[in-house]
PDB file of C-alpha atoms and ligand atoms in Angstrom:
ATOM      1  CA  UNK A 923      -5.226 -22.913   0.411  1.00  0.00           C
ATOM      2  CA  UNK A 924      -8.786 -22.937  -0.925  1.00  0.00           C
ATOM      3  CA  UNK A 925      -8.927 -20.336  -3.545  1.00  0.00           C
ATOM      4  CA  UNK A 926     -12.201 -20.525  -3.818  1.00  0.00           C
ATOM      5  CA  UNK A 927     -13.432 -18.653  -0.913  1.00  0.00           C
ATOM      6  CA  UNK A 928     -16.279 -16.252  -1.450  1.00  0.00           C
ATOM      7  CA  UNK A 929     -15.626 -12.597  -1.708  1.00  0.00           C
ATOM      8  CA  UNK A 930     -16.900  -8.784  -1.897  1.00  0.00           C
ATOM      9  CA  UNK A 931     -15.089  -5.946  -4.106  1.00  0.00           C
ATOM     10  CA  UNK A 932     -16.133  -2.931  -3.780  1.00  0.00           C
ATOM     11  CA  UNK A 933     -16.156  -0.345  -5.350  1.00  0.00           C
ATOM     12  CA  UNK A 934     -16.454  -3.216  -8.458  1.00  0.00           C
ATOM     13  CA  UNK A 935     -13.571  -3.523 -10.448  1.00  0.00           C
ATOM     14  CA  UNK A 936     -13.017  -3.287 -14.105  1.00  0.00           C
ATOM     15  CA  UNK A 937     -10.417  -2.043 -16.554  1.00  0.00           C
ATOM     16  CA  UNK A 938      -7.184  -0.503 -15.208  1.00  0.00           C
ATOM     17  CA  UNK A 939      -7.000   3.548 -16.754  1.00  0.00           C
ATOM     18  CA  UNK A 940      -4.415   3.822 -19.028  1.00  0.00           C
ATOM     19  CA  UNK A 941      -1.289   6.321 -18.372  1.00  0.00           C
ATOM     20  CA  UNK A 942       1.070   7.576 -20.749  1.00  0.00           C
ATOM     21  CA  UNK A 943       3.150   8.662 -19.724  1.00  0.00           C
ATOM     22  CA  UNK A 944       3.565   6.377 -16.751  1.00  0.00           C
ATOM     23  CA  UNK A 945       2.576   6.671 -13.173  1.00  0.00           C
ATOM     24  CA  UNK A 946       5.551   7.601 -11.207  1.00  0.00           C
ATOM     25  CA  UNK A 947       4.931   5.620  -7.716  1.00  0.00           C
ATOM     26  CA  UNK A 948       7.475   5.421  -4.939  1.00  0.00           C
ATOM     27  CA  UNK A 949       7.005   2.042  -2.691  1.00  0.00           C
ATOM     28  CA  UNK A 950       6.975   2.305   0.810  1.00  0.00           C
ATOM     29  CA  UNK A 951       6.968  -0.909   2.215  1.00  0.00           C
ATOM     30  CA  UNK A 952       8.742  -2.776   5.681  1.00  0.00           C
ATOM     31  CA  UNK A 953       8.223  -6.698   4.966  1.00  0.00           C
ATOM     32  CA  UNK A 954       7.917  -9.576   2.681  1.00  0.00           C
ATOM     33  CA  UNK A 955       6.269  -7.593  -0.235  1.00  0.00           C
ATOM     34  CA  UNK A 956       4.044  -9.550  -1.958  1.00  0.00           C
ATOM     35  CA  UNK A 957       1.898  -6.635  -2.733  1.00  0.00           C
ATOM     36  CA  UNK A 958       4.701  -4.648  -3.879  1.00  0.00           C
ATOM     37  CA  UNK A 959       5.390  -7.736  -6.115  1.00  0.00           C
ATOM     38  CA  UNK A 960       2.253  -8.136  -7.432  1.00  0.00           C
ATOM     39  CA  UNK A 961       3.052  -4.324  -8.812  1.00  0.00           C
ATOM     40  CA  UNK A 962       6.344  -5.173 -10.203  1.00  0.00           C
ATOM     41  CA  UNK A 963       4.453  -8.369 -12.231  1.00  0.00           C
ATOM     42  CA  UNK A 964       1.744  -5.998 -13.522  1.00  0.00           C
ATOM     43  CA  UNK A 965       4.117  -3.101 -14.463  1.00  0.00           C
ATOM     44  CA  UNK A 966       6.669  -6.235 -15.991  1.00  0.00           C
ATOM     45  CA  UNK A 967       3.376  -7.678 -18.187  1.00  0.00           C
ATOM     46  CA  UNK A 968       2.077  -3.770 -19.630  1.00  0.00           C
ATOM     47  CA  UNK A 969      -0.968  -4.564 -17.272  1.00  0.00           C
ATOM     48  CA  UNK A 970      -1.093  -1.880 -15.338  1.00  0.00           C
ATOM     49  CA  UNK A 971       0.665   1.820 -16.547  1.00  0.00           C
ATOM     50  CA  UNK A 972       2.850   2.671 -13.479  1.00  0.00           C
ATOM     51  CA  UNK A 973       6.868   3.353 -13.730  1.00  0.00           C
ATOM     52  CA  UNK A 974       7.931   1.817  -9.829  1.00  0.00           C
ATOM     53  CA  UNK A 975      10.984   4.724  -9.396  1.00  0.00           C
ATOM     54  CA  UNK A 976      12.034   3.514  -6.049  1.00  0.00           C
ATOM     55  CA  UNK A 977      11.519   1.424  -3.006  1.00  0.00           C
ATOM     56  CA  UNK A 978      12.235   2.450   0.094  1.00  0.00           C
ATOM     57  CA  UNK A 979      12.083   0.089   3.476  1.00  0.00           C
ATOM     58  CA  UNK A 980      13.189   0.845   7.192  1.00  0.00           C
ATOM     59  CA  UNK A 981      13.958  -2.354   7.933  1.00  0.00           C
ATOM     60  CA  UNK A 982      17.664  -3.804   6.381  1.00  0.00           C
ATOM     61  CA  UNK A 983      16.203  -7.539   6.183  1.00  0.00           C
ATOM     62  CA  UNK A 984      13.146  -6.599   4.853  1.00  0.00           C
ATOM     63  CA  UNK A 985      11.938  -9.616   1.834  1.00  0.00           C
ATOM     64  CA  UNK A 986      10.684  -6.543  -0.248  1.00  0.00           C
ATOM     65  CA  UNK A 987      14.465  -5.733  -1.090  1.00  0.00           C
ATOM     66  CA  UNK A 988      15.392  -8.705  -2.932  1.00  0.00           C
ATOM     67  CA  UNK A 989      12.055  -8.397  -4.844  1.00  0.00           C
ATOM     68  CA  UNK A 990      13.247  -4.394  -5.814  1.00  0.00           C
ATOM     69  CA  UNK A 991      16.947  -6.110  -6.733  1.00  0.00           C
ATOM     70  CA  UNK A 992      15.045  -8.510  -9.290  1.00  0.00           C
ATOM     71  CA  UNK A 993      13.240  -6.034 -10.589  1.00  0.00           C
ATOM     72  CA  UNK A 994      15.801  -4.040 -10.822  1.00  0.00           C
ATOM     73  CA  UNK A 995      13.901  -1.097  -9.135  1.00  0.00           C
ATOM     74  CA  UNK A 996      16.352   0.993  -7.222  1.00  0.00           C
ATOM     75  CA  UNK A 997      15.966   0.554  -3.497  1.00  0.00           C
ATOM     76  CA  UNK A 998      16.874   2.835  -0.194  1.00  0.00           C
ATOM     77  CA  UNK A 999      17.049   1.433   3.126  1.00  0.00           C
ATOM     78  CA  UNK A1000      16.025   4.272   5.553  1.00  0.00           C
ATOM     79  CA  UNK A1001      15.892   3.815   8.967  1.00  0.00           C
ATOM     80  CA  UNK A1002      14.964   5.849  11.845  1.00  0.00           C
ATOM     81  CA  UNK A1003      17.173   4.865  14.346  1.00  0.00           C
ATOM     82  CA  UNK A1004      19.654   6.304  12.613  1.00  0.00           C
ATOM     83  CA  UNK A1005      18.191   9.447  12.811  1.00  0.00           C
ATOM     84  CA  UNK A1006      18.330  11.970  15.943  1.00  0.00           C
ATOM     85  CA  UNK A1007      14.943  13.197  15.234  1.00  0.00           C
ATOM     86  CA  UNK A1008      11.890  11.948  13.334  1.00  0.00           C
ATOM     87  CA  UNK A1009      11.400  15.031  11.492  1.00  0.00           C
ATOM     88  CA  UNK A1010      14.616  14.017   9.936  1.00  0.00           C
ATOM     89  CA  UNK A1011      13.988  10.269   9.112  1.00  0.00           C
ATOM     90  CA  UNK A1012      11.068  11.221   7.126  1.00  0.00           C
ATOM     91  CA  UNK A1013      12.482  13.972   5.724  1.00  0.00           C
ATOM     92  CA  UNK A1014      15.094  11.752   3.925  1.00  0.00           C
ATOM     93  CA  UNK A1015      11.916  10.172   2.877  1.00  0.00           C
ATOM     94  CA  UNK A1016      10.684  13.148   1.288  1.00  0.00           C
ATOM     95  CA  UNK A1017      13.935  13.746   0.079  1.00  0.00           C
ATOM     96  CA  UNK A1018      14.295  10.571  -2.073  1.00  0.00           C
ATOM     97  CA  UNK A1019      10.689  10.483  -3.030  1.00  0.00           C
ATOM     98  CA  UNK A1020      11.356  13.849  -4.699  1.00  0.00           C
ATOM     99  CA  UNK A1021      14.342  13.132  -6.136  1.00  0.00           C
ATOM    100  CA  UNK A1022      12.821   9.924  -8.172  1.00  0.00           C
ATOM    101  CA  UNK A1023       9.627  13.028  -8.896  1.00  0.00           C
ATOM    102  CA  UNK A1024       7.033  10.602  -7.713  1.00  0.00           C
ATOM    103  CA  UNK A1025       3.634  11.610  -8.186  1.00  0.00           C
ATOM    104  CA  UNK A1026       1.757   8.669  -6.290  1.00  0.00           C
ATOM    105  CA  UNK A1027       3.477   7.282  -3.034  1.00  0.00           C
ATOM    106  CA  UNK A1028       2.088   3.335  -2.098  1.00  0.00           C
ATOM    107  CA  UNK A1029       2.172   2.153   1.575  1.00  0.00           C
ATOM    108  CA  UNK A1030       2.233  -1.590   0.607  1.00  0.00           C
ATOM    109  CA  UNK A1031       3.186  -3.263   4.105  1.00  0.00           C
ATOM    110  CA  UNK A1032       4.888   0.262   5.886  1.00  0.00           C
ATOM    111  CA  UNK A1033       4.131  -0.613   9.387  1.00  0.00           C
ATOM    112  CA  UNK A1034       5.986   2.855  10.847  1.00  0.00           C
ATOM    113  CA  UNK A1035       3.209   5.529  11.744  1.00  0.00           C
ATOM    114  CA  UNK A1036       3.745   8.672   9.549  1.00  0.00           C
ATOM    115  CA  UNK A1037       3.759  12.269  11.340  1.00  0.00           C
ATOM    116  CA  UNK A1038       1.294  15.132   9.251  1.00  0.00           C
ATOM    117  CA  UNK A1039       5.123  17.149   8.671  1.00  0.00           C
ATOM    118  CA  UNK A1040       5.258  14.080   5.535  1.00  0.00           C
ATOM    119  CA  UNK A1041       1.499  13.909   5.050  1.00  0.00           C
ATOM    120  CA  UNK A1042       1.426  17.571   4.372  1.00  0.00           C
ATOM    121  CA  UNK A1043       4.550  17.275   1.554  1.00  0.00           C
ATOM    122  CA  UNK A1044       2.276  14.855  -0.542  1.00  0.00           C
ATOM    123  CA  UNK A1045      -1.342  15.980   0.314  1.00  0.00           C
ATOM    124  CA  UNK A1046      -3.752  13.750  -1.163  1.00  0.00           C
ATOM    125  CA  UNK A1047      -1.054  12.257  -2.861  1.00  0.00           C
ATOM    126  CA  UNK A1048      -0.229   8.913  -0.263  1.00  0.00           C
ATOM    127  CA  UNK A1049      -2.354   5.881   0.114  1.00  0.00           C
ATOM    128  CA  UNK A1050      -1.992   2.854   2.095  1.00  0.00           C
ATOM    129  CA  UNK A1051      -2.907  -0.814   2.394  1.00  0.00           C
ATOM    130  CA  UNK A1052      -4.529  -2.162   5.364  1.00  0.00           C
ATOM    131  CA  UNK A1053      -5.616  -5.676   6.311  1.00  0.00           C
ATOM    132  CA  UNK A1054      -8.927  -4.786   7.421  1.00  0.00           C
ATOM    133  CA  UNK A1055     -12.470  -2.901   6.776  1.00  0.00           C
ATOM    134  CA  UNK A1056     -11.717   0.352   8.007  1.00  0.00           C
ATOM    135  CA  UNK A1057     -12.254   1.675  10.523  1.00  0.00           C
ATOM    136  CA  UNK A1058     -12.959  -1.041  11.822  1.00  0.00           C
ATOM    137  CA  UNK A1059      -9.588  -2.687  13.565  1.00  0.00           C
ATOM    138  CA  UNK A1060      -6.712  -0.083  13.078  1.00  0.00           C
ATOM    139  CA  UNK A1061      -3.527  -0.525  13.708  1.00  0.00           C
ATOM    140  CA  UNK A1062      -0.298  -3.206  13.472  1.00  0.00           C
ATOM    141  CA  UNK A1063      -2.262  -6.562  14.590  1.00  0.00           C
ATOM    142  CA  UNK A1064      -5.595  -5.947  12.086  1.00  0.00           C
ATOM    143  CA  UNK A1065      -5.761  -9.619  11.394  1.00  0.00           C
ATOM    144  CA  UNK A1066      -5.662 -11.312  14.680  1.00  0.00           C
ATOM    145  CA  UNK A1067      -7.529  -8.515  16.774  1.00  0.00           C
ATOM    146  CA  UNK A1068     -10.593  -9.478  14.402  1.00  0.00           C
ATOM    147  CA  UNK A1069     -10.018 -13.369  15.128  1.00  0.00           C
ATOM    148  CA  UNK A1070     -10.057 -12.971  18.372  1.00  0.00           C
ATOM    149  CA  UNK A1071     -12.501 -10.297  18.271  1.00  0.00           C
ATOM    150  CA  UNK A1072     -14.795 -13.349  17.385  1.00  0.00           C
ATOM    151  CA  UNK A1073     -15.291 -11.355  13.695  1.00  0.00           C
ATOM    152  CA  UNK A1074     -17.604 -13.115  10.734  1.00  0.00           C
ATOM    153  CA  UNK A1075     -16.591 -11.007   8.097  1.00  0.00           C
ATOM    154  CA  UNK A1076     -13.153  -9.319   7.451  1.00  0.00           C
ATOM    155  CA  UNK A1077     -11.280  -7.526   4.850  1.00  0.00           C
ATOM    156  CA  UNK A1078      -9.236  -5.439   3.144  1.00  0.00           C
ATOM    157  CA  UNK A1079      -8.881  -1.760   2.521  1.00  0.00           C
ATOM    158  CA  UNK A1080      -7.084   1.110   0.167  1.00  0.00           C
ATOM    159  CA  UNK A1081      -7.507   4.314   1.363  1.00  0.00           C
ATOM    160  CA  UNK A1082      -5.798   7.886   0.839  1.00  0.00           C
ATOM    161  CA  UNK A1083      -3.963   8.514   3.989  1.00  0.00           C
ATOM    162  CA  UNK A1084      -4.018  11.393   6.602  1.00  0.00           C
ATOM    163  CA  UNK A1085      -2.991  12.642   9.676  1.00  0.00           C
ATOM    164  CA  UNK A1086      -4.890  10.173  11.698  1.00  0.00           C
ATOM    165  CA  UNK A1087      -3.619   6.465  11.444  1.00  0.00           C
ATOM    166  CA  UNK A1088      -4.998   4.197   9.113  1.00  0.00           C
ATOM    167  CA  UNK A1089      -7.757   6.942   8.488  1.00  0.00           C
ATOM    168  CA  UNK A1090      -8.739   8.650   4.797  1.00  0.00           C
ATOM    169  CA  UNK A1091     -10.754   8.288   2.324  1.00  0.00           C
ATOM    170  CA  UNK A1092     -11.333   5.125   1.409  1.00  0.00           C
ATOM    171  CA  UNK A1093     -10.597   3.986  -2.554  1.00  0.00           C
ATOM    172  CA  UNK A1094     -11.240   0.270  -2.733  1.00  0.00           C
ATOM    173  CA  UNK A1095     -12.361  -2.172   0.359  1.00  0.00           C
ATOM    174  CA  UNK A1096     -12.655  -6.152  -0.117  1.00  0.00           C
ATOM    175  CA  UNK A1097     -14.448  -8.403   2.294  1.00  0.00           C
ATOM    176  CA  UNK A1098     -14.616 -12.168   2.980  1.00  0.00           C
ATOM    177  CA  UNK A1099     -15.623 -14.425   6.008  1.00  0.00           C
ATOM    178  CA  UNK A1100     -13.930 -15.541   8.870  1.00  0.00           C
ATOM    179  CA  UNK A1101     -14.549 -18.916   9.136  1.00  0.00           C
ATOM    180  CA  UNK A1102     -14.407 -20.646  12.221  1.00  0.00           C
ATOM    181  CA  UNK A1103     -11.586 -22.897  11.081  1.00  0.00           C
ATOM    182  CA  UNK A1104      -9.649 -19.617  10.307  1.00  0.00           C
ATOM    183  CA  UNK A1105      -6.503 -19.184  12.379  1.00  0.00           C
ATOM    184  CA  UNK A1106      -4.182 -16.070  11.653  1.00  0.00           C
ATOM    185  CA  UNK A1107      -2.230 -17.858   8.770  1.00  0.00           C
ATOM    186  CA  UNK A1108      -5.175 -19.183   6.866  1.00  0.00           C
ATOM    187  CA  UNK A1109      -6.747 -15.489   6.769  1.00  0.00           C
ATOM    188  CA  UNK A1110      -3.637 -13.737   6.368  1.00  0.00           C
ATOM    189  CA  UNK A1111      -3.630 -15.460   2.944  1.00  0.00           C
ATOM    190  CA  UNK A1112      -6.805 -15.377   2.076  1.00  0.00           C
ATOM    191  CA  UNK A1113      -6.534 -11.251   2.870  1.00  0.00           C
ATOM    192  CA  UNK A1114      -3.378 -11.243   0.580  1.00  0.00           C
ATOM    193  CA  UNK A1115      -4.856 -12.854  -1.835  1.00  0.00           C
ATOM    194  CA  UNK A1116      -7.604 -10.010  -2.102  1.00  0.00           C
ATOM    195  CA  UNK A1117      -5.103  -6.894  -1.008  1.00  0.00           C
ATOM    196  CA  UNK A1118      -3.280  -8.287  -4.252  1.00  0.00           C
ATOM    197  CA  UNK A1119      -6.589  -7.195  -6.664  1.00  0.00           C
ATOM    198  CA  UNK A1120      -7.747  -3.936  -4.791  1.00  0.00           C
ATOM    199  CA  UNK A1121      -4.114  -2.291  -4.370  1.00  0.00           C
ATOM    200  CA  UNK A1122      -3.664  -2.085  -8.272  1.00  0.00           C
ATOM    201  CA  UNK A1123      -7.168  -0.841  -9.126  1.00  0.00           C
ATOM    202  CA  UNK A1124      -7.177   2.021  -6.297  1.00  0.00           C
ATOM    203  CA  UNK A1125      -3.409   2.876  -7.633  1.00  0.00           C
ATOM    204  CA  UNK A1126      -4.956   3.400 -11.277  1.00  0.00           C
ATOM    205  CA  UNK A1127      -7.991   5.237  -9.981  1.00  0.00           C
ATOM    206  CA  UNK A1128      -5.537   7.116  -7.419  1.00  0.00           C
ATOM    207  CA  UNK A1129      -3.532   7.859 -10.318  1.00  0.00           C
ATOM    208  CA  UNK A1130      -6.218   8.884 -12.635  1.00  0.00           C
ATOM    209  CA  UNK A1131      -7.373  11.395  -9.569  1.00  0.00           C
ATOM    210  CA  UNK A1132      -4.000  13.085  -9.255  1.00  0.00           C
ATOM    211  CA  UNK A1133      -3.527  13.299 -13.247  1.00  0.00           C
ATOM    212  CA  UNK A1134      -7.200  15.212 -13.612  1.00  0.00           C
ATOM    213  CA  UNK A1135      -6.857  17.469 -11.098  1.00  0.00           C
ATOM    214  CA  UNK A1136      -9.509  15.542  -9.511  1.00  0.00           C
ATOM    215  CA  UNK A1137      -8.246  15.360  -5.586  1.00  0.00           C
ATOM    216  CA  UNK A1138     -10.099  18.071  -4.344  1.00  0.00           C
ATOM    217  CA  UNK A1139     -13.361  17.186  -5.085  1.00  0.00           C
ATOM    218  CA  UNK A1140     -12.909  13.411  -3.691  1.00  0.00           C
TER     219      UNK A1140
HETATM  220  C1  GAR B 111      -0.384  -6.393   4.236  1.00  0.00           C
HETATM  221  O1  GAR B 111      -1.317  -7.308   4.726  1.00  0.00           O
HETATM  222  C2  GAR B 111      -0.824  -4.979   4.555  1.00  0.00           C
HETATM  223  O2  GAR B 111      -2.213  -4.810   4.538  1.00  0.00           O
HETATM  224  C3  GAR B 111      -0.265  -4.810   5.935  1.00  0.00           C
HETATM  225  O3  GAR B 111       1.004  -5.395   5.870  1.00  0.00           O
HETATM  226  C4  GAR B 111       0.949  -6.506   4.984  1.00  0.00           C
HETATM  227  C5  GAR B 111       2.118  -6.451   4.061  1.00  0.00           C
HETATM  228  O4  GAR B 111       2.200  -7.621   3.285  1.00  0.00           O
HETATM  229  N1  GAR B 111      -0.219  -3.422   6.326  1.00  0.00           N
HETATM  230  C6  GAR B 111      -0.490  -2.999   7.551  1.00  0.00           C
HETATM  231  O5  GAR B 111      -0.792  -3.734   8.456  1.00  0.00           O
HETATM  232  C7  GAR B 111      -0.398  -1.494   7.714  1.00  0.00           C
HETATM  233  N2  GAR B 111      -1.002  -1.084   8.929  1.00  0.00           N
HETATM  234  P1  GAR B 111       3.257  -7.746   2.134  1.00  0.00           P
HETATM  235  O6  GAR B 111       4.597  -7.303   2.728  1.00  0.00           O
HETATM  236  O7  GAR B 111       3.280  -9.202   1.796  1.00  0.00           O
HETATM  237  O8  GAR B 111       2.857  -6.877   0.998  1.00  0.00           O
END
């Protein structure tokens, strides 16, 4: 792939904040991982303070579990079908979130809508990942609805999450242009590529939020 396509940050990013001790963040994430990865290389190096206490997947084939098993980061595998009620499902959620005392939970990849009974048990305290610039292009097919949209310009987005889907406010957004040439696989890279740099700078200035006491005022 060319890696030397042109891009926007925004906000700009610069150092990582320091946390001692670390962040406590809980994963949530339902395919290959590669962001969650990126998080386990930057946590691995001393880049970036955070102390990954647990991933947790729906999906039993999921490529984000053999990723948790080399980083030796305990892993659940919770899904919903095996729950009679929603309410339930998430509440095991909840349950094991609390139980590793997580302070930041990261949506890296969780493609399974989340009710406001779990947004309410971590208010302010839940972002998520999306392949897009919100609000533009919501939802589970972000990348190809803006191809065949006939978008120029695309992106990437960190936001804190609430009771509407793929809606918050936003931490970190990173745009680039479809090129004509594009097809889905081309810009799905080129969008990982970027969700890779925003996701660890708006989990150190999500972090730095929650540690101030600085939510309520964002
Ligand atoms: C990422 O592109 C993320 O933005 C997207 O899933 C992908 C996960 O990639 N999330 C959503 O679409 C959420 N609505 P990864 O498994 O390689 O990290």
């Amino acid at each position: 792939m060319d890696k030397s396509f042109n891009y926007i940050i925004s906000p700009e990013i610069s150092e990582f904040r320091r946390f001692s001790p670390k962040l406590r963040i809980g994963v949530l994430a339902s395919g290959n991982g590669t962001n969650f990865q990126e998080l386990i290389n930057l946590s691995e190096k001393g880049e970036l303070d955070i102390d990954i206490k647990v991933l947790i997947t729906n999906k039993e084939d999921a490529g984000c579990i053999k990723r948790a098993e080399n980083g030796e980061i305990p892993f659940k595998i919770i899904r919903s079908k095996d729950f009679a009620q929603k309410e339930f499902f998430e509440l095991e959620i909840i349950n094991t979130l609390n139980n590793f005392d997580v302070e930041l939970v990261v949506m890296a990849g969780w493609m399974k809508i989340v009710t406001p009974f779990f947004i309410t048990k971590f208010k302010n305290k839940i972002i998520n990942i999306h392949p897009s610039l919100l609000p533009a292009y919501k939802g589970s097919s972000a990348i190809n609805d803006s191809i065949l949209n006939g978008s120029k310009i695309t992106g990437c987005s960190v936001h804190f999450v609430d009771e509407e889907v793929d809606s918050g406010s936003l931490i970190i957004q990173a745009a680039l242009s479809i090129r004509d040439d594009d097809d889905i696989e081309s810009l799905s890279e080129k969008i990982h590529m970027l969700e890779h740099k925003i996701l660890p700078h708006s989990i150190s200035h999500a972090g730095f939020l929650i540690r101030s006491n600085s939510m309520e005022n964002y």
